[in-house]
Every structure is written in structure tokens, then in C-alpha cells.
CSV table of C-alpha atoms in Angstrom, one decimal:
chain,number,residue,atom,x,y,z
A,1,MET,CA,115.5,102.1,75.2
A,2,ILE,CA,112.4,102.5,77.3
A,3,ARG,CA,112.2,105.8,79.2
A,4,ALA,CA,110.7,105.3,82.7
A,5,LEU,CA,109.4,107.6,85.4
A,6,LEU,CA,109.2,106.3,89.0
A,7,VAL,CA,106.4,107.8,91.1
A,8,ASP,CA,106.3,106.8,94.8
A,9,ASP,CA,106.2,108.9,98.0
A,10,VAL,CA,108.3,106.4,99.9
A,11,PRO,CA,112.1,106.8,99.2
A,12,LEU,CA,112.8,103.2,100.2
A,13,ALA,CA,110.2,102.0,97.7
A,14,ARG,CA,111.9,104.0,94.9
A,15,ASP,CA,115.3,102.7,96.0
A,16,LYS,CA,114.1,99.1,95.7
A,17,LEU,CA,112.4,99.7,92.4
A,18,ARG,CA,115.5,101.3,91.0
A,19,HIS,CA,117.6,98.4,92.2
A,20,LEU,CA,115.3,95.9,90.5
A,21,LEU,CA,115.2,97.9,87.2
A,22,ALA,CA,119.0,97.9,87.1
A,23,ALA,CA,118.8,94.3,85.9
A,24,HIS,CA,117.0,95.5,82.7
A,25,CYS,CA,119.5,97.2,80.5
A,26,ASP,CA,116.8,98.6,78.2
A,27,ILE,CA,115.1,100.6,81.0
A,28,HIS,CA,116.4,104.1,81.4
A,29,ILE,CA,115.0,105.9,84.5
A,30,SER,CA,114.3,109.4,83.2
A,31,GLY,CA,113.1,110.8,86.5
A,32,GLU,CA,111.6,110.2,89.9
A,33,ALA,CA,108.7,111.9,91.7
A,34,SER,CA,107.6,111.7,95.3
A,35,ASP,CA,104.1,113.0,94.6
A,36,ILE,CA,101.6,113.4,91.8
A,37,ALA,CA,102.2,117.1,91.4
A,38,GLN,CA,105.9,116.5,90.8
A,39,ALA,CA,105.1,113.7,88.4
A,40,ARG,CA,102.8,115.9,86.4
A,41,GLN,CA,105.6,118.5,86.2
A,42,LEU,CA,108.2,116.0,85.0
A,43,LEU,CA,105.8,114.5,82.4
A,44,ALA,CA,105.1,118.0,81.1
A,45,GLN,CA,108.8,118.7,80.7
A,46,ALA,CA,109.8,115.5,78.9
A,47,PRO,CA,107.6,112.6,77.7
A,48,VAL,CA,108.4,109.0,78.9
A,49,ASP,CA,107.4,105.6,77.6
A,50,LEU,CA,106.5,104.0,81.0
A,51,VAL,CA,105.4,105.2,84.4
A,52,LEU,CA,105.8,102.9,87.4
A,53,LEU,CA,103.2,104.4,89.7
A,54,ASP,CA,102.1,104.1,93.3
A,55,ILE,CA,98.4,104.7,94.0
A,56,GLN,CA,97.9,106.1,97.4
A,57,MET,CA,100.1,109.1,98.0
A,58,PRO,CA,99.6,112.4,99.9
A,59,GLY,CA,97.5,115.0,98.2
A,60,ASP,CA,96.4,112.9,95.2
A,61,ASN,CA,96.5,109.3,93.9
A,62,GLY,CA,98.0,107.5,91.0
A,63,LEU,CA,94.7,106.4,89.5
A,64,ARG,CA,93.7,110.1,89.0
A,65,LEU,CA,97.0,110.8,87.3
A,66,ALA,CA,96.6,107.9,85.0
A,67,GLU,CA,93.1,109.1,84.0
A,68,GLN,CA,94.3,112.6,83.2
A,69,LEU,CA,97.4,111.8,81.1
A,70,SER,CA,97.4,113.4,77.7
A,71,ALA,CA,99.0,112.3,74.5
A,72,PRO,CA,101.5,110.9,73.9
A,73,THR,CA,100.2,108.7,76.8
A,74,PRO,CA,102.9,106.6,78.6
A,75,LEU,CA,102.2,103.0,79.6
A,76,ILE,CA,101.4,102.5,83.3
A,77,ILE,CA,102.5,99.8,85.7
A,78,PHE,CA,101.0,100.3,89.1
A,79,THR,CA,103.1,99.4,92.1
A,80,THR,CA,101.1,99.5,95.3
A,81,ALA,CA,100.5,97.8,98.7
A,82,HIS,CA,96.7,98.0,98.2
A,83,ALA,CA,95.0,95.1,96.3
A,84,GLU,CA,91.6,96.8,96.2
A,85,HIS,CA,92.4,99.1,93.3
A,86,ALA,CA,93.2,96.4,90.8
A,87,VAL,CA,89.9,96.6,88.8
A,88,ALA,CA,90.1,100.4,88.6
A,89,SER,CA,93.7,100.2,87.4
A,90,TYR,CA,92.8,98.1,84.3
A,91,ALA,CA,89.9,100.5,83.6
A,92,VAL,CA,92.6,103.2,82.9
A,93,GLY,CA,94.5,100.8,80.6
A,94,ALA,CA,97.3,99.8,83.0
A,95,VAL,CA,99.8,97.2,81.7
A,96,ASP,CA,100.0,95.5,85.0
A,97,TYR,CA,99.3,95.8,88.7
A,98,LEU,CA,102.1,94.8,91.1
A,99,LEU,CA,101.7,94.4,94.8
A,100,LYS,CA,104.4,95.4,97.2
A,101,PRO,CA,106.8,94.0,98.3
A,102,LEU,CA,107.8,93.8,94.7
A,103,ASP,CA,109.1,90.6,93.3
A,104,ALA,CA,111.9,90.6,90.6
A,105,SER,CA,110.3,87.9,88.5
A,106,ARG,CA,106.8,89.5,88.7
A,107,LEU,CA,108.3,92.8,87.7
A,108,ALA,CA,110.1,91.2,84.8
A,109,LEU,CA,106.8,89.8,83.5
A,110,ALA,CA,105.2,93.2,83.7
A,111,LEU,CA,108.1,94.8,81.8
A,112,ASP,CA,107.8,92.2,79.1
A,113,ARG,CA,104.2,93.1,78.7
A,114,ALA,CA,105.2,96.8,78.4
A,115,ARG,CA,107.8,95.9,75.8
A,116,GLN,CA,105.3,94.0,73.7
A,117,ARG,CA,102.8,96.8,73.8
A,118,LEU,CA,105.4,99.5,73.0
A,119,ALA,CA,106.6,97.4,70.1
A,120,ARG,CA,103.0,97.2,68.7
A,121,ASP,CA,102.5,100.9,69.2
A,122,ARG,CA,105.8,101.8,67.4
A,123,ILE,CA,104.9,99.7,64.4
A,124,ASN,CA,101.6,101.4,64.1
A,125,THR,CA,103.0,104.9,64.6
A,126,PRO,CA,103.6,106.8,61.4
A,127,GLN,CA,107.1,108.0,60.8
A,128,PRO,CA,107.6,111.8,61.2
A,129,LEU,CA,108.3,114.1,58.3
A,130,CYS,CA,112.0,114.9,58.0
A,131,VAL,CA,112.6,118.5,56.9
A,132,ARG,CA,116.3,119.3,56.0
A,133,ASN,CA,117.6,122.8,56.0
A,134,ALA,CA,121.2,124.0,55.8
A,135,GLY,CA,122.5,120.7,57.2
A,136,SER,CA,120.0,120.5,60.1
A,137,VAL,CA,117.1,118.0,60.2
A,138,THR,CA,113.7,118.8,61.8
A,139,TYR,CA,111.5,115.8,62.6
A,140,ILE,CA,107.8,116.8,62.6
A,141,ALA,CA,105.2,114.4,64.2
A,142,LEU,CA,102.3,114.0,61.8
A,143,HIS,CA,99.7,114.7,64.5
A,144,ASP,CA,101.2,118.2,65.0
A,145,ILE,CA,100.7,119.2,61.3
A,146,ASP,CA,97.6,121.4,60.5
A,147,TYR,CA,97.8,121.3,56.8
A,148,ILE,CA,100.3,121.3,53.8
A,149,ASP,CA,100.1,123.5,50.8
A,150,ASN,CA,102.7,124.3,48.1
A,151,ALA,CA,105.0,127.1,47.1
A,152,GLY,CA,106.7,126.4,43.8
A,153,HIS,CA,108.8,123.3,44.1
A,154,TYR,CA,108.3,123.1,47.8
A,155,ALA,CA,105.6,121.9,50.1
A,156,CYS,CA,104.8,124.2,53.0
A,157,VAL,CA,104.1,122.2,56.2
A,158,HIS,CA,102.0,124.3,58.6
A,159,VAL,CA,102.5,123.5,62.3
A,160,GLY,CA,100.8,126.1,64.4
A,161,ARG,CA,102.4,129.4,63.5
A,162,GLN,CA,105.5,127.8,62.0
A,163,VAL,CA,105.9,126.9,58.4
A,164,HIS,CA,108.5,124.3,57.3
A,165,LEU,CA,109.6,124.0,53.6
A,166,LEU,CA,109.9,120.5,52.3
A,167,ARG,CA,111.1,119.7,48.8
A,168,ASP,CA,108.3,117.4,47.8
A,169,SER,CA,105.1,117.4,45.8
A,170,ILE,CA,101.6,117.7,47.2
A,171,GLY,CA,100.5,114.7,45.1
A,172,ARG,CA,103.2,112.5,46.6
A,173,LEU,CA,102.6,113.7,50.1
A,174,ALA,CA,98.8,113.2,49.7
A,175,GLU,CA,99.4,109.5,48.8
A,176,GLN,CA,102.1,109.0,51.5
A,177,LEU,CA,100.0,110.5,54.3
A,178,ALA,CA,96.5,109.2,53.4
A,179,ASP,CA,96.8,106.4,55.9
A,180,ALA,CA,97.6,108.9,58.6
A,181,GLY,CA,94.4,110.8,58.2
A,182,PHE,CA,95.4,113.5,55.7
A,183,ILE,CA,92.8,114.5,53.1
A,184,GLN,CA,93.3,116.4,49.8
A,185,ILE,CA,90.9,119.4,49.7
A,186,GLN,CA,92.4,121.3,46.7
A,187,ARG,CA,94.8,120.4,44.0
A,188,ALA,CA,97.7,121.7,46.1
A,189,VAL,CA,96.4,121.5,49.7
A,190,ILE,CA,96.0,118.5,52.1
A,191,VAL,CA,94.7,118.8,55.6
A,192,ASN,CA,95.0,116.8,58.8
A,193,ARG,CA,91.5,115.8,59.4
A,194,ALA,CA,92.1,115.7,63.2
A,195,ARG,CA,92.6,119.5,63.0
A,196,VAL,CA,89.3,120.2,61.3
A,197,ARG,CA,86.7,121.7,63.6
A,198,THR,CA,83.8,122.8,61.3
A,199,LEU,CA,82.7,122.7,57.6
A,200,GLU,CA,80.8,125.7,56.3
A,201,PRO,CA,79.0,125.1,53.0
A,202,ARG,CA,78.9,127.7,50.2
A,203,ARG,CA,76.2,128.1,47.5
A,204,ASN,CA,78.3,127.0,44.6
A,205,GLY,CA,79.1,123.6,46.1
A,206,ASP,CA,82.4,124.6,47.6
A,207,ALA,CA,82.9,124.9,51.3
A,208,THR,CA,85.2,126.4,53.9
A,209,LEU,CA,87.0,124.3,56.5
A,210,VAL,CA,87.7,125.9,59.9
A,211,LEU,CA,90.6,124.3,61.8
A,212,ILE,CA,91.0,124.1,65.5
A,213,ASP,CA,93.3,127.1,65.6
A,214,GLY,CA,90.8,129.2,63.6
A,215,THR,CA,92.5,128.9,60.2
A,216,SER,CA,90.1,128.9,57.3
A,217,LEU,CA,90.8,126.7,54.2
A,218,PRO,CA,88.7,126.5,51.0
A,219,LEU,CA,87.4,123.0,50.2
A,220,SER,CA,86.9,122.6,46.4
A,221,ARG,CA,83.6,120.9,45.3
A,222,MET,CA,85.8,118.6,43.2
A,223,TYR,CA,87.2,117.1,46.4
A,224,ARG,CA,84.0,117.3,48.6
A,225,ALA,CA,83.0,113.7,48.1
A,226,ALA,CA,86.5,112.4,48.9
A,227,PHE,CA,86.7,114.7,51.9
A,228,ASP,CA,83.4,113.5,53.3
A,229,ALA,CA,84.5,109.8,52.9
A,230,GLY,CA,87.9,110.5,54.4
A,231,MET,CA,86.3,112.1,57.5
A,232,GLN,CA,84.2,109.0,58.1
A,233,GLU,CA,86.7,106.3,57.8
A,234,PRO,CA,89.3,105.4,60.5
A,235,ALA,CA,92.9,106.4,60.0
A,236,ARG,CA,94.8,103.4,58.8
A,237,THR,CA,98.0,103.8,60.9
């Protein structure tokens, strides 16, 4: 299922788009917005996979919204009556640029392009960690994890101020998460390199890593070379 947000200040335009999308059973309209401010609010409340976005609207425009979207970034299909913004639309990574009045076959082609891109993105997106506790399951996105250390037979997954216990070994997790940008910095600690802000050397060859949230973690000199190499290479996700 593809979660879609419709953004257009003209009710009749949203009505027509809704009617055309009804022919595509995998498209679920998660919400509708009549201006950019409302669109931002809806996106902050619940992420979507696709935004069908008008450009010229009162108060702000769709191009500016597309430029300011934060991760996880939805795909954009622009739907507008103005042809002059086409070049700018592709500069912000739009899937397609549809001119009004919308044509069913042209919309179908744009949706196929969105499906193909979403399929590629999902293949390349690492699976979340699954933490089971008393019958419940918590899914933790890898990019949300700061670091992982251990406590006895458990791995402690640090996500902001929360700590989730996972019955697994640091060694196995280090191997499993290496392609997602996690680097071993001690025998029992791995860190998400995207969360590292600074490295502060020590005299004995060890170092201290300071994470984005201010957390300090010791980096053993035994792992320094591997850490430096890991920070330089692209994540293989």
C-alpha cells in the first residue's frame, strides 16, 4: 500500500484527483491539505510515501515545501496548471510533473514511476531491529539508534533517552549492522556513525567520541583504525 497526501487549495481539483486515484487500489489517501501550512502539519503527524502537490497556492508554494521536507522524505508528484516550474520541480527530485487538467493515463504513468522508486528504496532500506518484551514487539528503525552496548546476555539499544533490551550478542549485531553504518568501538560497544559529532584524541592512543546528543563514548585504540576506515566509506545499505 502507498500512503498518499493530496495538497491543493482548490476543492474541485482534489475531488478530481481523488476520483482518478480510486482506480488504483494500492493508493491509500492518508490525508488532504488545502494549503502548505496544513500539509506540513499533516506530514509532521504521520509520514506518507507520496505527496501529490500543487505548486501555486495562497501563502506559500509547493516547491518550497518539497525543498524543506525532512527524512523520511516522501516522493513528490507535482500537479499544477503552470508549465514554467517543470525544471525547478526536477531539481527537488520530483517523480513527475503533471499539468492540469489531469489525464488518467498520464497519472497512471506517474504512479508507476513512484511505485518503481518506492520498490527500489524499500529493497535498500535496512530492516528495523525487533525487540520483544512480554509479548509485545517494538520495531526500532536503525537510523534512530545512537549506540548499542551490552548487559550480561542482553544488548542494550540506546535510542535517545530510551534503552531497549535485546537478547543478542554485540559480536553478531556488529556483523549484522556493519552495512548500515554501525562501527565497533570497543569489544562490547557499537555506534551508529551518523550519530557521531566529534572525536577527541587521548594521549594513550584511545579517544572519546561525542555523539550528537552529547553522549561521550570511549573509543579503544584497538578499534581506532577500523573506526577511521568505517567513517570514510559509504554505508552499504
